[in-house]
Every structure is written in structure tokens, then in C-alpha cells.
Short mmCIF file of C-alpha atoms in Angstrom, two decimals:
data_model
loop_
_atom_site.label_atom_id
_atom_site.label_comp_id
_atom_site.label_asym_id
_atom_site.label_seq_id
_atom_site.Cartn_x
_atom_site.Cartn_y
_atom_site.Cartn_z
CA UNK P 1 -103.64 29.01 26.71
CA UNK P 2 -105.06 25.60 27.70
CA UNK P 3 -103.23 22.76 29.86
CA UNK P 4 -103.29 20.68 26.47
CA UNK P 5 -101.30 23.16 24.52
CA UNK P 6 -98.85 23.88 27.14
CA UNK P 7 -98.01 20.19 27.43
CA UNK P 8 -97.72 19.83 23.51
CA UNK P 9 -95.40 22.83 23.54
CA UNK P 10 -92.99 21.56 26.28
CA UNK P 11 -93.19 18.07 24.45
CA UNK P 12 -91.73 19.88 21.12
CA UNK P 13 -89.49 21.57 23.16
CA UNK P 14 -87.93 18.24 24.61
CA UNK P 15 -87.84 16.78 21.01
CA UNK P 16 -85.73 19.73 19.93
CA UNK P 17 -83.35 19.33 22.88
CA UNK P 18 -83.03 15.54 22.41
CA UNK P 19 -82.27 16.49 18.71
CA UNK P 20 -79.66 18.97 19.30
CA UNK P 21 -77.86 16.82 22.20
CA UNK P 22 -78.14 13.95 19.39
CA UNK P 23 -76.58 15.79 16.69
CA UNK P 24 -73.97 17.07 18.90
CA UNK P 25 -72.94 13.72 20.04
CA UNK P 26 -73.14 12.35 16.65
CA UNK P 27 -70.90 15.69 15.77
CA UNK P 28 -68.48 14.95 18.35
CA UNK P 29 -68.27 11.26 17.87
CA UNK P 30 -67.57 11.63 13.82
CA UNK P 31 -64.75 14.59 14.85
CA UNK P 32 -63.17 12.13 17.44
CA UNK P 33 -63.29 9.36 14.66
CA UNK P 34 -61.89 11.79 11.92
CA UNK P 35 -59.00 12.68 14.45
CA UNK P 36 -58.54 9.08 15.31
CA UNK P 37 -58.34 8.05 11.60
CA UNK P 38 -55.98 11.13 10.86
CA UNK P 39 -53.92 10.27 13.97
CA UNK P 40 -53.53 6.65 12.79
CA UNK P 41 -52.72 7.53 9.47
CA UNK P 42 -49.79 10.08 10.65
CA UNK P 43 -48.50 7.43 12.99
CA UNK P 44 -47.39 4.71 10.17
CA UNK P 45 -44.28 3.88 9.37
CA UNK P 46 -44.66 5.60 5.85
CA UNK P 47 -45.94 8.70 7.31
CA UNK P 48 -42.39 8.81 9.31
CA UNK P 49 -40.27 8.17 6.46
CA UNK P 50 -42.32 10.87 4.44
CA UNK P 51 -41.80 13.37 7.14
CA UNK P 52 -38.00 12.56 7.24
CA UNK P 53 -37.56 12.74 3.26
CA UNK P 54 -39.77 15.82 3.14
CA UNK P 55 -37.48 17.74 5.41
CA UNK P 56 -34.46 16.40 3.09
CA UNK P 57 -36.01 17.78 0.07
CA UNK P 58 -36.88 21.27 1.49
CA UNK P 59 -33.34 21.46 2.69
CA UNK P 60 -34.02 20.98 6.19
CA UNK P 61 -31.55 18.21 7.00
CA UNK P 62 -31.13 19.41 10.79
CA UNK P 63 -34.77 18.45 11.24
CA UNK P 64 -34.32 15.13 9.30
CA UNK P 65 -31.36 14.12 11.59
CA UNK P 66 -33.26 14.85 14.47
CA UNK P 67 -36.25 12.59 13.43
CA UNK P 68 -33.46 9.66 13.44
CA UNK P 69 -31.95 10.86 16.53
CA UNK P 70 -28.44 11.19 15.03
CA UNK P 71 -25.93 12.35 17.43
CA UNK P 72 -23.91 15.21 15.67
CA UNK P 73 -20.21 15.15 15.66
CA UNK P 74 -17.78 17.94 14.93
CA UNK P 75 -16.53 16.31 11.77
CA UNK P 76 -20.17 16.21 10.31
CA UNK P 77 -19.87 19.85 8.69
CA UNK P 78 -22.16 18.59 6.07
CA UNK P 79 -25.06 17.64 8.06
CA UNK P 80 -26.17 21.45 8.29
CA UNK P 81 -28.74 23.38 6.53
CA UNK P 82 -26.09 26.01 5.38
CA UNK P 83 -24.06 23.22 3.83
CA UNK P 84 -26.97 21.26 1.92
CA UNK P 85 -28.20 24.93 0.76
CA UNK P 86 -24.98 25.30 -0.87
CA UNK P 87 -25.02 21.63 -2.67
CA UNK P 88 -26.45 21.12 -5.83
CA UNK P 89 -28.58 17.75 -7.55
CA UNK P 90 -30.14 17.44 -4.13
CA UNK P 91 -33.04 15.51 -3.48
CA UNK P 92 -36.03 16.66 -5.42
CA UNK P 93 -38.67 14.09 -5.01
CA UNK P 94 -39.50 10.78 -3.33
CA UNK P 95 -42.08 8.18 -3.32
CA UNK P 96 -42.81 5.27 -0.66
CA UNK P 97 -42.44 2.07 -3.00
CA UNK P 98 -43.36 -0.87 -0.17
CA UNK P 99 -43.70 -1.22 3.43
CA UNK P 100 -42.96 -4.67 5.07
CA UNK P 101 -43.95 -5.24 8.54
CA UNK P 102 -41.71 -7.81 10.58
CA UNK P 103 -43.09 -8.07 14.27
CA UNK P 104 -42.65 -4.83 16.00
CA UNK P 105 -40.83 -3.37 13.32
CA UNK P 106 -40.95 -2.62 9.80
CA UNK P 107 -38.73 -1.62 6.68
CA UNK P 108 -40.21 1.28 4.43
CA UNK P 109 -38.62 1.39 1.01
CA UNK P 110 -38.55 4.77 -0.77
CA UNK P 111 -37.54 5.67 -4.18
CA UNK P 112 -35.42 8.85 -4.15
CA UNK P 113 -34.83 11.19 -6.96
CA UNK P 114 -31.50 13.61 -7.08
CA UNK P 115 -29.30 14.96 -9.36
CA UNK P 116 -31.51 13.60 -12.33
CA UNK P 117 -31.04 10.05 -11.09
CA UNK P 118 -33.15 7.66 -9.06
CA UNK P 119 -32.15 5.20 -6.36
CA UNK P 120 -33.84 3.17 -4.06
CA UNK P 121 -33.27 3.18 -0.13
CA UNK P 122 -34.63 1.00 2.90
CA UNK P 123 -35.68 2.79 5.98
CA UNK P 124 -35.88 0.92 9.34
CA UNK P 125 -38.67 1.90 11.76
CA UNK P 126 -39.41 0.07 14.92
CA UNK P 127 -42.79 0.67 17.17
CA UNK P 128 -42.41 2.57 20.40
CA UNK P 129 -43.60 1.42 23.69
CA UNK P 130 -47.52 0.56 24.49
CA UNK P 131 -49.63 3.54 25.37
CA UNK P 132 -53.30 3.61 25.67
CA UNK P 133 -53.55 5.37 22.14
CA UNK P 134 -52.41 1.97 21.06
CA UNK P 135 -55.77 0.65 21.73
CA UNK P 136 -57.42 2.51 18.63
CA UNK P 137 -54.08 1.90 16.56
CA UNK P 138 -52.32 5.26 17.08
CA UNK P 139 -48.66 4.20 17.88
CA UNK P 140 -45.42 5.90 17.95
CA UNK P 141 -42.74 4.76 15.61
CA UNK P 142 -38.76 5.65 15.94
CA UNK P 143 -36.91 5.96 12.85
CA UNK P 144 -33.32 4.24 12.93
CA UNK P 145 -30.23 6.26 12.23
CA UNK P 146 -30.14 6.37 8.53
CA UNK P 147 -26.90 5.10 6.84
CA UNK P 148 -25.94 8.12 4.96
CA UNK P 149 -23.43 8.70 2.03
CA UNK P 150 -19.88 9.65 2.77
CA UNK P 151 -17.44 11.90 0.99
CA UNK P 152 -14.02 11.02 1.86
CA UNK P 153 -11.81 14.13 1.32
CA UNK P 154 -8.03 14.13 0.62
CA UNK P 155 -6.15 17.22 -0.32
CA UNK P 156 -2.87 16.53 -2.00
CA UNK P 157 -0.57 19.37 -0.57
CA UNK P 158 1.99 19.98 1.60
CA UNK P 159 1.92 22.65 4.45
CA UNK P 160 -1.13 25.06 5.57
CA UNK P 161 -4.38 24.51 3.24
CA UNK P 162 -7.61 26.66 3.96
CA UNK P 163 -10.40 24.60 2.56
CA UNK P 164 -14.26 24.35 2.27
CA UNK P 165 -16.82 22.11 1.35
CA UNK P 166 -20.24 23.43 0.25
CA UNK P 167 -18.89 27.01 2.02
CA UNK P 168 -18.38 25.28 5.16
CA UNK P 169 -14.58 25.27 6.45
CA UNK P 170 -13.26 21.96 6.65
CA UNK P 171 -10.51 22.37 9.29
CA UNK P 172 -8.07 20.61 7.24
CA UNK P 173 -5.02 19.31 9.18
CA UNK P 174 -3.54 16.86 6.74
CA UNK P 175 -5.58 13.65 7.42
CA UNK P 176 -8.24 12.41 4.88
CA UNK P 177 -11.83 13.37 6.29
CA UNK P 178 -14.53 10.72 5.93
CA UNK P 179 -17.99 12.96 6.12
CA UNK P 180 -21.45 11.80 6.22
CA UNK P 181 -23.52 13.41 3.46
CA UNK P 182 -26.84 13.42 2.05
CA UNK P 183 -27.41 13.10 -1.78
CA UNK P 184 -26.02 15.89 -3.65
CA UNK P 185 -23.14 17.52 -5.38
CA UNK P 186 -20.43 19.18 -3.06
CA UNK P 187 -17.83 21.72 -3.96
CA UNK P 188 -14.55 21.93 -2.53
CA UNK P 189 -12.28 25.16 -2.57
CA UNK P 190 -9.00 25.50 -1.26
CA UNK P 191 -6.20 28.10 -1.18
CA UNK P 192 -2.59 27.55 -0.39
CA UNK P 193 -1.36 30.98 0.40
CA UNK P 194 1.84 30.67 -1.45
CA UNK P 195 3.50 31.23 -4.80
CA UNK P 196 4.81 27.72 -5.21
CA UNK P 197 1.53 25.63 -6.07
CA UNK P 198 -2.16 26.01 -6.30
CA UNK P 199 -5.06 23.97 -5.91
CA UNK P 200 -8.23 24.16 -8.42
CA UNK P 201 -10.84 22.67 -6.30
CA UNK P 202 -12.98 19.45 -6.92
CA UNK P 203 -16.66 18.33 -6.77
CA UNK P 204 -17.96 15.29 -5.00
CA UNK P 205 -21.30 13.85 -6.47
CA UNK P 206 -23.42 11.65 -3.95
CA UNK P 207 -25.81 10.09 -6.17
CA UNK P 208 -28.12 8.63 -3.24
CA UNK P 209 -28.24 7.54 0.04
CA UNK P 210 -25.10 5.13 1.58
CA UNK P 211 -23.25 6.21 -1.81
CA UNK P 212 -19.55 6.55 -1.13
CA UNK P 213 -17.55 9.01 -2.88
CA UNK P 214 -13.83 9.70 -2.74
CA UNK P 215 -13.00 13.53 -3.35
CA UNK P 216 -9.17 14.41 -4.09
CA UNK P 217 -7.78 17.84 -5.08
CA UNK P 218 -4.06 17.72 -5.74
CA UNK P 219 -1.77 20.66 -5.73
CA UNK P 220 -0.21 21.60 -9.04
CA UNK P 221 3.11 23.54 -9.16
CA UNK P 222 3.18 27.00 -10.39
CA UNK P 223 6.39 27.58 -12.62
CA UNK P 224 8.09 29.26 -9.74
CA UNK P 225 7.22 26.01 -7.91
CA UNK P 226 8.55 23.82 -10.63
CA UNK P 227 11.79 25.89 -11.05
CA UNK P 228 12.40 25.55 -7.25
CA UNK P 229 11.74 22.07 -7.31
CA UNK P 230 14.11 21.17 -9.88
CA UNK P 231 16.74 23.53 -8.75
CA UNK P 232 16.49 21.67 -5.17
CA UNK P 233 17.12 18.06 -7.16
CA UNK P 234 20.13 19.41 -8.68
CA UNK P 235 21.37 21.05 -5.39
CA UNK P 236 21.19 17.62 -4.01
CA UNK P 237 23.59 16.16 -6.88
CA UNK P 238 25.97 19.26 -6.10
CA UNK P 239 25.90 18.62 -2.06
CA UNK P 240 27.15 14.71 -3.11
CA UNK P 241 29.73 15.98 -5.68
CA UNK P 242 31.17 18.29 -2.82
CA UNK P 243 31.83 15.38 -0.85
CA UNK P 244 35.61 14.29 -0.88
CA UNK P 245 34.89 10.72 -0.18
CA UNK P 246 35.21 8.01 -2.90
CA UNK P 247 31.77 6.77 -1.99
CA UNK P 248 29.78 9.75 -0.87
CA UNK P 249 27.32 8.34 1.97
CA UNK P 250 23.74 8.57 0.57
CA UNK P 251 24.65 9.35 -2.97
CA UNK P 252 23.89 7.68 -6.52
CA UNK P 253 27.31 7.39 -7.35
CA UNK P 254 30.86 6.31 -6.05
CA UNK P 255 34.28 4.81 -6.88
CA UNK P 256 34.30 1.07 -6.75
CA UNK P 257 37.06 1.05 -4.36
CA UNK P 258 39.16 3.55 -2.10
CA UNK P 259 42.88 4.09 -1.22
CA UNK P 260 44.98 1.09 -0.63
CA UNK P 261 46.28 0.04 2.59
CA UNK P 262 49.54 2.61 3.16
CA UNK P 263 48.26 4.99 0.27
CA UNK P 264 47.30 8.53 1.18
CA UNK P 265 44.61 10.58 -0.86
CA UNK P 266 44.39 14.35 -0.62
CA UNK P 267 42.74 16.96 -2.48
CA UNK P 268 39.99 14.50 -3.60
CA UNK P 269 37.22 15.98 -5.64
CA UNK P 270 34.20 15.18 -7.73
CA UNK P 271 33.36 17.35 -10.91
CA UNK P 272 30.06 17.13 -12.50
CA UNK P 273 30.69 16.58 -16.18
CA UNK P 274 26.97 16.64 -17.41
CA UNK P 275 23.81 17.32 -15.42
CA UNK P 276 20.86 14.74 -15.39
CA UNK P 277 17.88 15.60 -17.03
CA UNK P 278 15.40 15.88 -14.06
CA UNK P 279 11.55 15.65 -14.28
CA UNK P 280 9.21 16.59 -11.58
CA UNK P 281 5.67 14.60 -12.01
CA UNK P 282 1.94 15.45 -10.99
CA UNK P 283 1.35 15.16 -7.51
CA UNK P 284 1.19 11.41 -6.60
CA UNK P 285 -1.20 10.43 -3.76
CA UNK P 286 0.51 6.84 -3.44
CA UNK P 287 4.14 8.62 -3.09
CA UNK P 288 5.33 7.65 0.14
CA UNK P 289 9.21 7.58 1.18
CA UNK P 290 9.95 5.15 4.03
CA UNK P 291 11.30 8.17 6.03
CA UNK P 292 8.17 10.38 5.12
CA UNK P 293 5.99 8.75 8.05
CA UNK P 294 5.20 12.09 9.22
CA UNK P 295 3.72 13.28 6.18
CA UNK P 296 0.08 12.78 6.98
CA UNK P 297 -1.40 13.20 3.61
CA UNK P 298 0.63 10.72 2.08
CA UNK P 299 1.72 11.99 -1.37
CA UNK P 300 4.56 14.16 -3.07
CA UNK P 301 5.90 15.57 -6.07
CA UNK P 302 8.00 12.53 -7.73
CA UNK P 303 11.34 13.46 -8.91
CA UNK P 304 13.33 11.08 -11.56
CA UNK P 305 16.08 11.36 -13.77
CA UNK P 306 15.24 10.81 -17.75
CA UNK P 307 18.70 11.29 -18.87
CA UNK P 308 21.56 10.26 -16.49
CA UNK P 309 24.13 13.06 -15.89
CA UNK P 310 27.84 12.29 -15.45
CA UNK P 311 30.52 12.90 -12.64
CA UNK P 312 34.50 12.24 -12.52
CA UNK P 313 36.67 11.47 -9.25
CA UNK P 314 40.30 13.02 -9.03
CA UNK P 315 42.77 13.19 -5.92
CA UNK P 316 46.42 13.35 -5.25
CA UNK P 317 47.82 10.20 -3.92
CA UNK P 318 51.19 9.48 -1.81
CA UNK P 319 52.71 6.01 -0.65
CA UNK P 320 54.98 7.27 2.63
CA UNK P 321 56.53 3.73 2.53
CA UNK P 322 57.75 3.88 -1.16
CA UNK P 323 57.93 7.60 -1.91
CA UNK P 324 55.50 7.09 -4.73
CA UNK P 325 53.00 9.99 -5.62
CA UNK P 326 50.63 10.92 -8.21
CA UNK P 327 47.04 11.50 -9.33
CA UNK P 328 44.26 9.19 -8.99
CA UNK P 329 41.41 9.70 -11.63
CA UNK P 330 38.23 7.92 -12.43
CA UNK P 331 38.85 6.01 -15.74
CA UNK P 332 35.53 7.04 -17.07
CA UNK P 333 32.77 9.37 -16.36
CA UNK P 334 30.65 7.75 -14.02
CA UNK P 335 26.67 8.04 -14.19
CA UNK P 336 24.99 10.31 -11.66
CA UNK P 337 21.00 10.08 -11.27
CA UNK P 338 18.66 12.15 -9.07
CA UNK P 339 15.77 10.32 -7.73
CA UNK P 340 13.48 11.33 -4.82
CA UNK P 341 10.25 13.67 -4.07
CA UNK P 342 9.15 17.02 -3.13
CA UNK P 343 7.03 16.83 -0.64
CA UNK P 344 7.24 20.31 1.22
CA UNK P 345 8.45 23.86 0.62
CA UNK P 346 10.55 26.26 2.85
CA UNK P 347 10.66 29.68 3.10
CA UNK P 348 13.79 29.14 0.54
CA UNK P 349 11.60 26.90 -1.83
CA UNK P 350 11.48 23.02 -2.62
CA UNK P 351 12.65 20.44 -0.37
CA UNK P 352 13.94 17.77 -2.12
CA UNK P 353 14.22 14.21 -0.44
CA UNK P 354 16.43 11.80 -2.28
CA UNK P 355 15.72 7.91 -2.00
CA UNK P 356 17.96 6.04 0.03
CA UNK P 357 20.90 4.85 -2.35
CA UNK P 358 22.09 1.59 -0.37
CA UNK P 359 25.66 0.11 -0.79
CA UNK P 360 25.91 -0.96 -4.44
CA UNK P 361 22.97 0.96 -5.60
CA UNK P 362 25.25 3.94 -6.83
CA UNK P 363 27.03 3.90 -10.03
CA UNK P 364 30.25 2.53 -9.73
CA UNK P 365 33.53 3.81 -11.50
CA UNK P 366 37.16 2.88 -11.06
#
């Protein structure tokens, strides 16, 4: 082989080497450019909101709440994957509508579909601290805590209630609970563990983000509970009638006056001539008597008289100063009413609490 041939071969080799190096450099550059473009696309406000809503859509609400940096509280029982799995009418689709930058922050508006309805929601996003990646437009973004919907749960029932919402124990202690919730329908199930009343359960549908829903489940008296409530109200009347006083304290009836000075009454007695017709209404969340401050649920079964009853009074009297004696009776039957509430049950049944009958309030006879 001549020197000319050798030189030509070496020249061709260098051309090949330079071509390979150039191709590799171009490939690395193109790859780097693609990676930068991909990173820029992934680090935008709309990408962050899309990632958040994607987590919600697939039911991973725990991952979604981590994206917004939410601190979980013990009361956030609905912000778990287990609870959201048991919810219906959940988020099924979304689309980014607009992105509005303002300074280092941005507002992303998204249309969210859930339960067959669509609603729009604004998400606040802020730009993170500067880093070298910012030189090529790759910024970090942080999602502000999202204002979620709320479900305010109130169970109208006395005593112990075991309740779950979306299959998660509520730890019900009598006071209303205000729970954060993602869009969806949540079912309340409750049991009382007694034969006096039942709870049918209820549902709450959170149509969209920031939607506030009231969920109330009121106890319904069983026939046994209703009978006990009416019997307890009538027993209160009997207690009043058992008083030997002319004006029984705290009762709905009494005489307009008692014994005259120097007059002595003995063997005083009230007699129930006819009983009032008493009705027990459905649970009333607004029912609250002045001396029921300890009832945290706020509510009761109201008890009212639809047809008044009547009572009469009789006593023996004597006048030591004159020697007179005889019998004192009411001149006519006196109206007897029952009004109050049932807000608890004991081992023996319903506990009736009367309204406060003040001076001049009871029906009076002479």
C-alpha cells in the first residue's frame, strides 16, 4: 500500500469519526431540548392542577391533599381513599378552562364533572423559589390549600349513636360535625342499639368544590317508644294531681286562692276527671327548652295537648276560731294541659320534661 492510499484512508476515518461525534452531539442536544421542553410543560400551573384533579378522579384523594400541603385533622374522616371509594357521584372528568398569571402567582380555572353535573372552580398556584432550572423556564409551582366542600352532620337522637359516613366511623358525640369533602354523595348509616327509636340514615350530595351541604338524620319513635313517651307525659300529670297544694308547683292547673287566714285545710286532693289528649311530634332540631342546655344535639320530640283534660279539687276545712267545718271543692272542673318534650330515654322508658308553668300561667279555678 502506498503512502497516498494510507493518507486517503486516514482522512476517510477522521471524516467518519467527526460525523459520529457530530451526530452524537446533535442527538444529545435534541434529547436535552426535548427533556427541557417536557420539563417546562410538566412544571406549569395547569399541569399541577391537572395532576391534582387526576388524583381526585382516580380516587386517590390522599395524594391530592398532599399536593396542596393540607394538614390532616382527626375530623377529616372523609379525606381518605377509603371514604371516597365508598362515595358515589364522584369526580369523573375535568378540563382546564383558563390560566390567568398575576405576578409570581396564577389562577387556574377548571371545569369539573361529577354526579352528572358540571361546575367551575378556581385554583390558586404560586411560583416557588428560584433555581438554576429557572434559567430554561423550568419553575416549581405550589398549589394553595383548596377550599373543599363541607358536610355538616347533625344526628337528632338522644343517647349513644353508632354512626358511619361513607363507611367511616364518625365518632358521634352529640355535637354537629363539619367535615371537609370532595365532590360526591356520602351515605350516613346509624344505629341506636335500643327499642325506643330508630334512625333511617341519610345522604349528602356535594355537587362541587366549596359546596356546603347539611346532612340531618332524625330519630323516629317506634310504637314502643311512642307509647312510653305518652305514658311519661300522663305520669307527669298524675304527679301534679298527687300534690295536696291548692296551687301545685310547676303544674298547669291550680286554684285561684288557698285557705283563708285562720282556716285549716286537710285531706286536700286533686282528681283527674278527664285526661288530656297528648300528641308527640316528630323530632324537632329547633326544640330547646331553657333547662336543656346540656343537650348538645339541640332537639327533642315535642309534646303538646290537642284536647285539654280536666281536674277537680276537694279538701276538708275547719275554722278553730269559730268551730265551723266542712268541705272545700272547686266550683267547676279546671283545665289540665300537658306541654313539654321528650329528649331522653332511661331504663324505664321516656323521660318527659314539662315547660315551665310560671305564676298565673296554669289554668285556675275557684
